[in-house]
Amino acid sequence: MSSQNVPYHETRSAICEYGRSLLDDDLTTGTGGNLSARLDEDHVAISPSGIPYADIEPADVPVVRTDGTVVEGDVDPSTELPMHLEVYDQRPDVGGVVHTHSPYATTFASLGEAIPASHYLLAFTGSEVPVAEYETHATQALGDAAVEALGEDYHATLLRNHGVLTADESLEDAYTVALMVEYCARIHYQARAIGDPEILPDAEIERLQGKLDSYGQ
């Protein structure tokens, strides 16, 4: 089957491209992390399990129903599929999900400590990056914990002792949030190393979110 004949080719290609970007942007190592995109009300495309990102082709990217049944692709979906599906189920506004092991943000996840708004770009996710309770990876319980931490408004959460999950209107937007979370985590880490960072008030973050939403319109 030629790549152009692969169902949902464009979205599955995007998952390949953003998967390689995870490594280029130092958001994960090896085959860690995973990405997905909502295709329609009943289907999701998600990165495959255990294949190096450089080797993933669009036809390798599984398409699954929202009940977890694989309908396209011969490779097993990411083991974190239950977490992705839970986000889509509970957050109808979400069209893309990215899970990373980015080092600075994961440092705060290992501390069990939320990342506050010490830099204005944290407005991409909310007033902070909250921390989800620890649950074993690749379980429904982890999905439940992530969704609880995200609530209705946040676009990112730290997975305690694990990594980061971001969720936004599209895969592109969710990836941008992942970049911003890691950048803000690094700035906050460095600021704490030399002093006490000043935290922006929630009212300013809300104002900034309105400005960020208007970009590109």
Short mmCIF file of C-alpha atoms in Angstrom, two decimals:
data_model
loop_
_atom_site.label_atom_id
_atom_site.label_comp_id
_atom_site.label_asym_id
_atom_site.label_seq_id
_atom_site.Cartn_x
_atom_site.Cartn_y
_atom_site.Cartn_z
CA MET A 1 0.00 0.00 0.00
CA SER A 2 1.47 3.37 -0.97
CA SER A 3 1.69 5.93 1.81
CA GLN A 4 -0.72 8.21 -0.04
CA ASN A 5 -3.38 5.48 0.11
CA VAL A 6 -3.08 5.01 3.85
CA PRO A 7 -6.38 6.01 5.54
CA TYR A 8 -6.01 9.29 7.48
CA HIS A 9 -2.59 9.70 5.82
CA GLU A 10 -2.11 13.37 6.75
CA THR A 11 -2.74 12.87 10.48
CA ARG A 12 -0.72 9.67 10.68
CA SER A 13 2.15 11.44 8.89
CA ALA A 14 1.95 14.27 11.41
CA ILE A 15 2.31 11.79 14.25
CA CYS A 16 5.48 10.46 12.58
CA GLU A 17 6.88 13.97 12.19
CA TYR A 18 6.09 15.13 15.71
CA GLY A 19 7.46 11.87 17.07
CA ARG A 20 10.83 12.65 15.52
CA SER A 21 10.55 16.18 16.88
CA LEU A 22 10.24 14.77 20.41
CA LEU A 23 13.85 13.64 20.10
CA ASP A 24 15.08 16.71 18.22
CA ASP A 25 13.55 19.02 20.85
CA ASP A 26 14.87 16.95 23.79
CA LEU A 27 11.38 16.13 25.03
CA THR A 28 12.14 12.42 25.40
CA THR A 29 14.78 9.76 24.77
CA GLY A 30 14.73 6.46 22.90
CA THR A 31 11.20 5.31 22.21
CA GLY A 32 9.75 7.08 25.26
CA GLY A 33 6.69 9.26 25.06
CA ASN A 34 3.73 9.04 22.69
CA LEU A 35 1.38 11.21 20.66
CA SER A 36 -2.17 10.96 19.38
CA ALA A 37 -4.78 12.90 17.43
CA ARG A 38 -8.55 12.71 17.32
CA LEU A 39 -9.70 11.75 13.81
CA ASP A 40 -13.45 11.97 14.35
CA GLU A 41 -15.97 11.21 17.09
CA ASP A 42 -15.12 7.50 17.02
CA HIS A 43 -11.46 7.20 16.00
CA VAL A 44 -8.02 8.22 17.23
CA ALA A 45 -4.57 7.82 15.65
CA ILE A 46 -1.73 7.12 18.10
CA SER A 47 1.98 6.44 17.85
CA PRO A 48 2.92 2.73 17.77
CA SER A 49 4.60 0.87 20.59
CA GLY A 50 8.31 0.14 20.65
CA ILE A 51 9.38 1.43 17.22
CA PRO A 52 12.18 4.03 17.05
CA TYR A 53 10.67 7.33 15.95
CA ALA A 54 13.00 7.57 12.96
CA ASP A 55 11.61 4.29 11.60
CA ILE A 56 7.88 4.98 11.94
CA GLU A 57 5.96 5.32 8.66
CA PRO A 58 2.35 6.54 8.35
CA ALA A 59 1.09 2.99 7.77
CA ASP A 60 2.67 1.96 11.09
CA VAL A 61 0.56 4.46 13.06
CA PRO A 62 -2.43 2.59 14.52
CA VAL A 63 -5.94 3.91 14.14
CA VAL A 64 -8.18 2.82 17.02
CA ARG A 65 -11.81 3.17 17.92
CA THR A 66 -12.60 4.97 21.14
CA ASP A 67 -13.16 1.56 22.77
CA GLY A 68 -9.52 0.70 22.03
CA THR A 69 -10.13 -1.63 19.07
CA VAL A 70 -7.44 -1.28 16.40
CA VAL A 71 -8.96 -0.76 12.94
CA GLU A 72 -5.89 0.28 10.90
CA GLY A 73 -2.21 -0.61 11.21
CA ASP A 74 -0.34 -3.83 11.91
CA VAL A 75 1.69 -2.51 14.86
CA ASP A 76 0.44 -2.39 18.44
CA PRO A 77 -0.60 1.06 19.64
CA SER A 78 1.31 2.79 22.42
CA THR A 79 0.88 1.13 25.80
CA GLU A 80 -0.39 4.50 27.05
CA LEU A 81 -3.49 4.22 24.84
CA PRO A 82 -5.84 4.05 27.88
CA MET A 83 -4.58 7.45 29.10
CA HIS A 84 -5.05 9.07 25.70
CA LEU A 85 -8.54 7.65 25.25
CA GLU A 86 -9.58 8.82 28.71
CA VAL A 87 -8.51 12.38 27.88
CA TYR A 88 -10.53 12.35 24.65
CA ASP A 89 -13.53 10.88 26.44
CA GLN A 90 -13.56 13.44 29.23
CA ARG A 91 -12.37 16.48 27.28
CA PRO A 92 -14.39 16.87 24.03
CA ASP A 93 -12.46 20.09 23.35
CA VAL A 94 -9.21 18.13 22.94
CA GLY A 95 -8.02 17.09 19.48
CA GLY A 96 -4.41 16.16 20.25
CA VAL A 97 -2.48 14.65 23.16
CA VAL A 98 1.29 14.55 23.70
CA HIS A 99 3.09 12.61 26.43
CA THR A 100 6.75 13.44 27.03
CA HIS A 101 9.57 12.69 29.44
CA SER A 102 11.10 16.15 29.06
CA PRO A 103 13.86 16.50 31.68
CA TYR A 104 13.14 19.78 33.45
CA ALA A 105 9.38 19.27 33.68
CA THR A 106 9.88 15.66 34.71
CA THR A 107 12.20 16.87 37.48
CA PHE A 108 9.22 18.71 38.99
CA ALA A 109 7.04 15.63 38.38
CA SER A 110 9.52 13.60 40.44
CA LEU A 111 9.33 16.21 43.19
CA GLY A 112 5.52 16.06 43.05
CA GLU A 113 5.60 19.82 42.66
CA ALA A 114 3.45 21.91 40.33
CA ILE A 115 5.16 24.40 38.01
CA PRO A 116 3.89 27.92 38.79
CA ALA A 117 3.67 30.87 36.41
CA SER A 118 7.14 32.34 36.91
CA HIS A 119 7.24 32.98 33.15
CA TYR A 120 4.38 34.40 31.11
CA LEU A 121 4.49 31.58 28.53
CA LEU A 122 3.01 29.26 31.12
CA ALA A 123 -0.26 30.89 30.03
CA PHE A 124 -0.27 28.32 27.21
CA THR A 125 -1.38 25.73 29.78
CA GLY A 126 -3.05 27.67 32.62
CA SER A 127 -2.16 29.30 35.89
CA GLU A 128 0.22 26.41 36.68
CA VAL A 129 1.10 22.91 35.53
CA PRO A 130 -0.64 20.75 38.16
CA VAL A 131 0.57 17.35 39.32
CA ALA A 132 -1.43 14.16 38.84
CA GLU A 133 -1.31 11.50 41.51
CA TYR A 134 1.14 8.67 40.85
CA GLU A 135 -0.24 5.62 39.08
CA THR A 136 1.55 2.80 37.26
CA HIS A 137 2.26 3.60 33.62
CA ALA A 138 0.06 2.11 30.88
CA THR A 139 -2.96 1.72 33.17
CA GLN A 140 -6.48 3.08 33.17
CA ALA A 141 -5.75 4.45 36.64
CA LEU A 142 -3.05 6.71 35.16
CA GLY A 143 -5.56 8.03 32.64
CA ASP A 144 -8.04 8.73 35.41
CA ALA A 145 -5.39 10.58 37.43
CA ALA A 146 -4.30 12.65 34.43
CA VAL A 147 -7.85 13.68 33.57
CA GLU A 148 -8.59 14.61 37.18
CA ALA A 149 -5.51 16.86 37.27
CA LEU A 150 -6.31 18.46 33.91
CA GLY A 151 -9.83 19.26 35.00
CA GLU A 152 -11.83 21.29 32.49
CA ASP A 153 -9.36 24.11 31.89
CA TYR A 154 -5.71 23.00 32.04
CA HIS A 155 -3.81 21.99 28.91
CA ALA A 156 -1.01 20.16 30.72
CA THR A 157 -0.31 18.12 33.79
CA LEU A 158 2.75 16.55 35.34
CA LEU A 159 2.48 12.79 35.80
CA ARG A 160 4.05 12.23 39.20
CA ASN A 161 7.38 10.33 39.02
CA HIS A 162 6.83 9.85 35.29
CA GLY A 163 6.61 12.76 32.86
CA VAL A 164 4.26 15.25 31.23
CA LEU A 165 0.92 15.10 29.42
CA THR A 166 -0.40 17.94 27.28
CA ALA A 167 -3.80 18.21 25.60
CA ASP A 168 -5.15 20.89 23.29
CA GLU A 169 -7.39 21.51 20.29
CA SER A 170 -4.98 19.88 17.83
CA LEU A 171 -1.83 17.78 17.83
CA GLU A 172 0.13 20.86 16.74
CA ASP A 173 -1.25 22.87 19.65
CA ALA A 174 -0.60 20.08 22.15
CA TYR A 175 2.99 19.85 20.91
CA THR A 176 3.44 23.59 21.31
CA VAL A 177 2.18 23.32 24.89
CA ALA A 178 4.72 20.53 25.54
CA LEU A 179 7.50 22.83 24.34
CA MET A 180 6.26 25.68 26.52
CA VAL A 181 5.93 23.49 29.60
CA GLU A 182 9.52 22.32 29.25
CA TYR A 183 10.79 25.85 28.62
CA CYS A 184 8.94 27.25 31.64
CA ALA A 185 10.09 24.34 33.79
CA ARG A 186 13.69 25.08 32.86
CA ILE A 187 13.34 28.79 33.60
CA HIS A 188 11.67 28.08 36.94
CA TYR A 189 14.35 25.52 37.87
CA GLN A 190 17.14 27.98 37.03
CA ALA A 191 15.43 30.89 38.81
CA ARG A 192 15.01 28.81 41.97
CA ALA A 193 18.68 27.88 41.85
CA ILE A 194 19.67 31.53 42.37
CA GLY A 195 16.71 33.06 44.19
CA ASP A 196 12.94 33.17 44.71
CA PRO A 197 11.04 33.47 41.41
CA GLU A 198 8.20 35.97 41.24
CA ILE A 199 4.92 34.30 40.33
CA LEU A 200 2.45 36.03 38.03
CA PRO A 201 -1.06 36.41 39.46
CA ASP A 202 -3.93 34.39 38.00
CA ALA A 203 -5.58 37.55 36.65
CA GLU A 204 -2.53 38.30 34.52
CA ILE A 205 -2.40 34.72 33.23
CA GLU A 206 -6.05 34.99 32.19
CA ARG A 207 -5.31 38.24 30.37
CA LEU A 208 -2.33 36.64 28.64
CA GLN A 209 -4.40 33.65 27.58
CA GLY A 210 -6.78 35.98 25.79
CA LYS A 211 -3.85 37.54 23.92
CA LEU A 212 -2.34 34.15 23.03
CA ASP A 213 -5.71 32.90 21.75
CA SER A 214 -5.81 35.79 19.29
CA TYR A 215 -2.43 35.01 17.75
CA GLY A 216 -2.72 33.85 14.15
CA GLN A 217 -6.34 34.96 13.81
#
